[in-house]
XYZ file of C-alpha atoms in Angstrom:
350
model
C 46.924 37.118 41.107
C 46.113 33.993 39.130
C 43.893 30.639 40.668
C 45.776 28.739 38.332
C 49.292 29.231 36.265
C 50.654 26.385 34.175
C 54.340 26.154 33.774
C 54.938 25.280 30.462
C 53.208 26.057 27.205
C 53.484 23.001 25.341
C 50.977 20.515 24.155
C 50.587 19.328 27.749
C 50.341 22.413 29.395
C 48.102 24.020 26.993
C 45.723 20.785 27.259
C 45.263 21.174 30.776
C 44.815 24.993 30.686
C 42.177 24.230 28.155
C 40.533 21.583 30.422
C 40.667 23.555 33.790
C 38.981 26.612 31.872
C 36.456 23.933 29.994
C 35.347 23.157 33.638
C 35.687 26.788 35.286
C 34.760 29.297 33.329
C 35.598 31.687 35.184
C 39.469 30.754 36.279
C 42.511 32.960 36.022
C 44.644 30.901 34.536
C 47.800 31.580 32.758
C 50.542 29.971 30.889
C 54.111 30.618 31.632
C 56.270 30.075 28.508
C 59.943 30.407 28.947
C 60.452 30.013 24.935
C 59.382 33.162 22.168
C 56.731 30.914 21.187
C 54.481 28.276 22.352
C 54.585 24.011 21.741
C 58.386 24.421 20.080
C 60.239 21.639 21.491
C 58.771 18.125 22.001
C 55.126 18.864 20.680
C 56.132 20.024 17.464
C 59.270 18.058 16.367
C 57.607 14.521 16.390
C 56.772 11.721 14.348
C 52.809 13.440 14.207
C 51.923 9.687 15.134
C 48.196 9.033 17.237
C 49.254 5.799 19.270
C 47.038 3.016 19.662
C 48.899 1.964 23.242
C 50.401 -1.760 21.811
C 53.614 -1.220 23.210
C 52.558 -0.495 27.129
C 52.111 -2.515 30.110
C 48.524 -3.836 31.125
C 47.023 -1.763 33.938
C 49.650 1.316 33.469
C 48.299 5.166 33.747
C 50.434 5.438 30.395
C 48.413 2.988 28.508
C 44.783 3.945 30.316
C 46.190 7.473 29.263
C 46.905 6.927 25.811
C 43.882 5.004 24.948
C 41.675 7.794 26.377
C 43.495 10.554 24.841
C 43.700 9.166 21.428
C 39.659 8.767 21.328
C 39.866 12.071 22.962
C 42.120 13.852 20.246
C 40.018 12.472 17.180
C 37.038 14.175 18.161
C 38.534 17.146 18.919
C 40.355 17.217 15.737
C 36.782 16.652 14.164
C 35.051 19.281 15.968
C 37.705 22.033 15.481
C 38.048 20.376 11.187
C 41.747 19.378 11.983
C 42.582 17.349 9.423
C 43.872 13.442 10.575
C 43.500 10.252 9.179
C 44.081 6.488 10.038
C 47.039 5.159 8.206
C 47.399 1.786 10.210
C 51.106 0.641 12.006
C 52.817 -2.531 10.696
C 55.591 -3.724 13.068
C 58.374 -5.849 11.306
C 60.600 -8.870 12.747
C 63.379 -8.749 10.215
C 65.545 -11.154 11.875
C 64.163 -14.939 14.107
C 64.726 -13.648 17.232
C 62.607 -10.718 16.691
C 59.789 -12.815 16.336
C 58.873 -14.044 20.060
C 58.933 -10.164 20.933
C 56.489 -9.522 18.037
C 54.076 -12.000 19.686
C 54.162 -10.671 22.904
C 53.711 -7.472 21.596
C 50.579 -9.253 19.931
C 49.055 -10.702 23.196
C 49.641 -7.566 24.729
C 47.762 -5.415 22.046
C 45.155 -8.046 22.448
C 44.782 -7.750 26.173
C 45.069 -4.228 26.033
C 41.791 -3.767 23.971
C 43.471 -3.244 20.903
C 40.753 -4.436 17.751
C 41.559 -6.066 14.630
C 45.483 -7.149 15.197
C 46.580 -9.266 12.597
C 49.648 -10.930 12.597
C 51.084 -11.638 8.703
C 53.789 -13.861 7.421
C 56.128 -12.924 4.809
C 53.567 -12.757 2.024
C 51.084 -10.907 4.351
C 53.810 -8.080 5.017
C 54.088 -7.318 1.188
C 50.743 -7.307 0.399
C 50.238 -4.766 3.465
C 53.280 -2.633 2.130
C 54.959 -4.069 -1.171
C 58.465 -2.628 -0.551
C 58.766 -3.507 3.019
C 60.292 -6.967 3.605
C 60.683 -8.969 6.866
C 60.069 -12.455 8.159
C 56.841 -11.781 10.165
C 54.884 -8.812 10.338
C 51.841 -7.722 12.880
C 49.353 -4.551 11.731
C 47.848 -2.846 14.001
C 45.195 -0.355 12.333
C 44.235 1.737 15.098
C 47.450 4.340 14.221
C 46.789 7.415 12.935
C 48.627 10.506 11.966
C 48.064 14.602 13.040
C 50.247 17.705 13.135
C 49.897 18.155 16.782
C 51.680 21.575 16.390
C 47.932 22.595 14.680
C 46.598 20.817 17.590
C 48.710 22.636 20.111
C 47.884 25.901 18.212
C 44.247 25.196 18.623
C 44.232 24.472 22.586
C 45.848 27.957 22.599
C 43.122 29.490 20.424
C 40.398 27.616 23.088
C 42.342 29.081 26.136
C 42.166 32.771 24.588
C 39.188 32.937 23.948
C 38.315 31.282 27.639
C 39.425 34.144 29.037
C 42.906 32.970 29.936
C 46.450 34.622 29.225
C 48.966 33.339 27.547
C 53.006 34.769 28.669
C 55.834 33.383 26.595
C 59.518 34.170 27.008
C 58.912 33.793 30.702
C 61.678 31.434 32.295
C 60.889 30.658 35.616
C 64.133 31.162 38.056
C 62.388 31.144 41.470
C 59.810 30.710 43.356
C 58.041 32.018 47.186
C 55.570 30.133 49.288
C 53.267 32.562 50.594
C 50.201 32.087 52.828
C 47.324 31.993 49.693
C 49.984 31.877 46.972
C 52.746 30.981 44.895
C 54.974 33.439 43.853
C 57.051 32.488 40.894
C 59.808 34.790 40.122
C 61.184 35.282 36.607
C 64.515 37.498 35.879
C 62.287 40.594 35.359
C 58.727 39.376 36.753
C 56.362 38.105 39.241
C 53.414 35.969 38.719
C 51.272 35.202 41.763
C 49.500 31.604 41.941
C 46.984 29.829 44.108
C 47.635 26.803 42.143
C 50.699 26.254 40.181
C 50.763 23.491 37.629
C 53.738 22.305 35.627
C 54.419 20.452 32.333
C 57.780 21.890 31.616
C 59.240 18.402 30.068
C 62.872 18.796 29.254
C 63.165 21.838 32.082
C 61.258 19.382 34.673
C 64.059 19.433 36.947
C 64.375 22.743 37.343
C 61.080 23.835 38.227
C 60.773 20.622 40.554
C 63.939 22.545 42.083
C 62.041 25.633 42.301
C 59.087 23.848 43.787
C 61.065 21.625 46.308
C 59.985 18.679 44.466
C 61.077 15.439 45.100
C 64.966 14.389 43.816
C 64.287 11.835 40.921
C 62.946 11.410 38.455
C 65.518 13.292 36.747
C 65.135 13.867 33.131
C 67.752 12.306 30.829
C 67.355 14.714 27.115
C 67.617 12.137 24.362
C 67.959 13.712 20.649
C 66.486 12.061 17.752
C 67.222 12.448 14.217
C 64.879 12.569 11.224
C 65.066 12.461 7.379
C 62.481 12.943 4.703
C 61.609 11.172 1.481
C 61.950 12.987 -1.504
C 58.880 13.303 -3.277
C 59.553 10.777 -5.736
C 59.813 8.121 -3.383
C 56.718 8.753 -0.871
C 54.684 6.564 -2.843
C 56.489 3.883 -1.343
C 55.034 4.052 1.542
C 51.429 3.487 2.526
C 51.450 3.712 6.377
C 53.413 3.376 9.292
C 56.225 0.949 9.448
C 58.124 0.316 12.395
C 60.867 -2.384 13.720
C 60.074 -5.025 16.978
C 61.393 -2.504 19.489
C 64.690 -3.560 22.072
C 62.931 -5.091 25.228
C 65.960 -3.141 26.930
C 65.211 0.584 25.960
C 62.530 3.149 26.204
C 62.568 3.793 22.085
C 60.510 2.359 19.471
C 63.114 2.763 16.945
C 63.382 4.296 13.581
C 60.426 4.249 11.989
C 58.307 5.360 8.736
C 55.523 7.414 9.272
C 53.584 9.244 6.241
C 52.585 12.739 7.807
C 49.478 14.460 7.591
C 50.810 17.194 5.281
C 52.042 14.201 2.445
C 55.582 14.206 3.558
C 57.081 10.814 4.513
C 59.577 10.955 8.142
C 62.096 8.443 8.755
C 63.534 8.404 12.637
C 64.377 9.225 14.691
C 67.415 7.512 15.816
C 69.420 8.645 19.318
C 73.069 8.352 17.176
C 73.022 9.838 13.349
C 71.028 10.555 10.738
C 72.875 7.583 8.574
C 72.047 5.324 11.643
C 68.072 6.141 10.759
C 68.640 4.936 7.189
C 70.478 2.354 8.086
C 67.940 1.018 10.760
C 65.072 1.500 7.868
C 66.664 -0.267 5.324
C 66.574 -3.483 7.155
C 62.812 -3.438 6.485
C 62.537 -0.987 3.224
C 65.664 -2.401 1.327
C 65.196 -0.447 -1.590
C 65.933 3.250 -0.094
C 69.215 4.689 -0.474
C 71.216 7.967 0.409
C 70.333 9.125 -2.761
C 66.214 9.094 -1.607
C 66.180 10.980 1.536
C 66.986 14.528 2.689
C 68.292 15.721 6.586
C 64.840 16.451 8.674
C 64.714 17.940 12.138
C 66.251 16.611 15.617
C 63.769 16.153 18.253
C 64.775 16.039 21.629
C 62.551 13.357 23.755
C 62.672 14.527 27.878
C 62.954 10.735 29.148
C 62.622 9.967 32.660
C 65.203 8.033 35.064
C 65.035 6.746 38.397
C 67.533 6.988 40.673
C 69.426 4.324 39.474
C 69.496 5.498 35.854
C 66.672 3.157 34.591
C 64.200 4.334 32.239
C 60.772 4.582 33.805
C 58.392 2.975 31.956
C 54.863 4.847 33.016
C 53.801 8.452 33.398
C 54.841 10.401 36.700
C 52.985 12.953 38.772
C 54.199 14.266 41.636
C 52.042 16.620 43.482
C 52.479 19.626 46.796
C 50.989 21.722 48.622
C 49.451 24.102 46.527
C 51.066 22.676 42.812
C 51.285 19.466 40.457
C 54.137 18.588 38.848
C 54.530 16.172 35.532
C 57.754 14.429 36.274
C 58.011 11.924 33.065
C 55.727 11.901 30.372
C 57.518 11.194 27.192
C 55.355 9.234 24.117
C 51.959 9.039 23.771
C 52.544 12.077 25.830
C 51.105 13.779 22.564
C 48.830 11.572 21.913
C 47.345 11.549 25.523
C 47.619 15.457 26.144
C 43.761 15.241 26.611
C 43.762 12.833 28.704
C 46.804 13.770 30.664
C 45.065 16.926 31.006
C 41.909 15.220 32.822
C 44.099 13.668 34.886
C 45.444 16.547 36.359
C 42.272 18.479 36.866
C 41.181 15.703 38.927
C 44.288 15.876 41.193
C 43.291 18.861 42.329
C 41.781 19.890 44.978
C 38.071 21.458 44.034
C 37.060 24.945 44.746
């Protein structure tokens, strides 16, 4: 019999067994992984990007979320000598009607609290990055860079050695209310509950099944492609570029971003891998076929309403006796920390 079991050993869920054992030392927790090993979908195949929170809407839990988190995850990255590093984010309007969506992305940045913002003509873009090229460029130099897979593995490390257990290869099929507990049934195993907590992103809809969650949000999988710079053309690169994202989607677009470990990702893109190049080039003309090698395909658990429009915010939705996290796609990394806090103080105390 657990007080606590987390559905879900990702970042998210790891983050927030780390927190609820950081403020009870002496809770049963476990996590319930229903994959061979932990943080090996979303949290691991990912641009490895620290968000500033630009991109989202004044007054939303994603962008409170994100900015908290991102403090949050630099000084645990400093405290545990995981290695990250600011690399800066310049966004590029390639085309004139890019441009009004650049500076509202601007006055947003600004009135979300975002320092230093500096918006750059022509010139200004090539001086930030010589071999990018569009018509006007803003930099944003909050962005940073981690493997959050490292990350991930260290909130395991801190949940271990907290005294709580860690099950993988445990899919959860089912699930009994009982008076004190929830029993959730796997194909071979029980694991009793007081509290059950889930952050199973792309299987959210299952386990809101199994917990008679609400309907929607549903979660729409989107896949995203990735390819890597050969070595001899990294240098090209000297932090983060991305495009003015569509106003109409839920993506940022195909974007640079130079990873902690050296290597340079382009993507990912929701169509092809020649898609990615071809949405890069329109700000790094230079790059060919020829400079770039196939990377992973990440697979982004996006949320939907009911009338199959992209939420735009995080979602909880909570029960008697569990909390579920119905949408959190990115900063979902970035805001793990955060995220986590937020959950802990959902529920109810002992």
């Amino acid at each position: 019999m657990y007080d606590v079991a987390v559905v879900g050993g990702g970042i998210l869920g790891l983050a927030t067994g780390r927190e609820l054992l950081a403020r009870r030392p002496r809770l049963r927790l476990a996590i319930l992984e229903k994959e061979a090993t932990l943080a090996s979908h979303q949290s691991t195949n990912n641009s490895g990007v620290i968000h500033s929170g630009i991109y989202y809407r004044p007054g939303s839990l994603r962008l409170r979320l994100c900015r908290e988190g991102a403090q949050a995850l630099r000084a645990y990255c400093d405290s545990r000598e995981i290695p990250w590093r600011t690399v800066g984010k310049l966004i590029v309007a390639t085309s004139e009607h890019e441009v009004p969506a650049l500076d509202g992305l601007y006055h947003r940045g600004t009135e979300n609290g975002i320092a230093a913002l500096e918006r750059l003509d022509a010139r200004g873009i090539e001086e930030r990055e010589p071999h990018c090229r569009g018509l006007v460029g803003l930099y944003v130099p909050e962005t940073g860079v981690v493997d959050f897979a490292r990350v991930a593995q260290s909130f395991a490390r801190d949940i271990q050695d907290g005294g709580g257990e860690i099950v993988t290869d445990t899919a959860i099929v089912g699930a009994v209310r009982g008076k004190d507990a929830i029993v959730l049934r796997t194909v071979s195993n029980e694991y009793s509950a007081a509290y059950v907590i889930a952050c199973a992103g792309l299987g959210a809809d299952g386990i809101a099944r199994v917990l008679d969650g609400a309907p929607q949000p549903r979660i729409e999988p989107m896949p995203g492609d990735f390819l890597i710079l050969k070595q001899g053309q990294r240098a090209i690169v000297r932090g983060c570029i991305y495009p003015v994202p569509s106003p109409n989607l839920p993506f940022l677009g195909a974007h640079v971003t130079p990873r902690i470990d050296g290597s340079v990702w382009l993507g990912p893109s929701g169509a092809s891998r020649p898609d990615v190049l071809a949405s890069v080039c329109r700000f790094l003309p230079e790059l060919t076929s020829a400079d770039v090698s196939p990377g992973p395909t990440g697979m982004r658990a996006q949320g939907v309403d009911e009338h199959g429009r992209f939420l735009d915010d995080f979602v909880f939705e909570s029960g008697e006796r569990w909390i579920q996290v119905r949408n959190a796609p990115s900063p979902a990394a970035t805001s793990s920390m955060a995220i986590a806090r937020h959950i802990a103080s959902m529920m109810p105390q002992p």
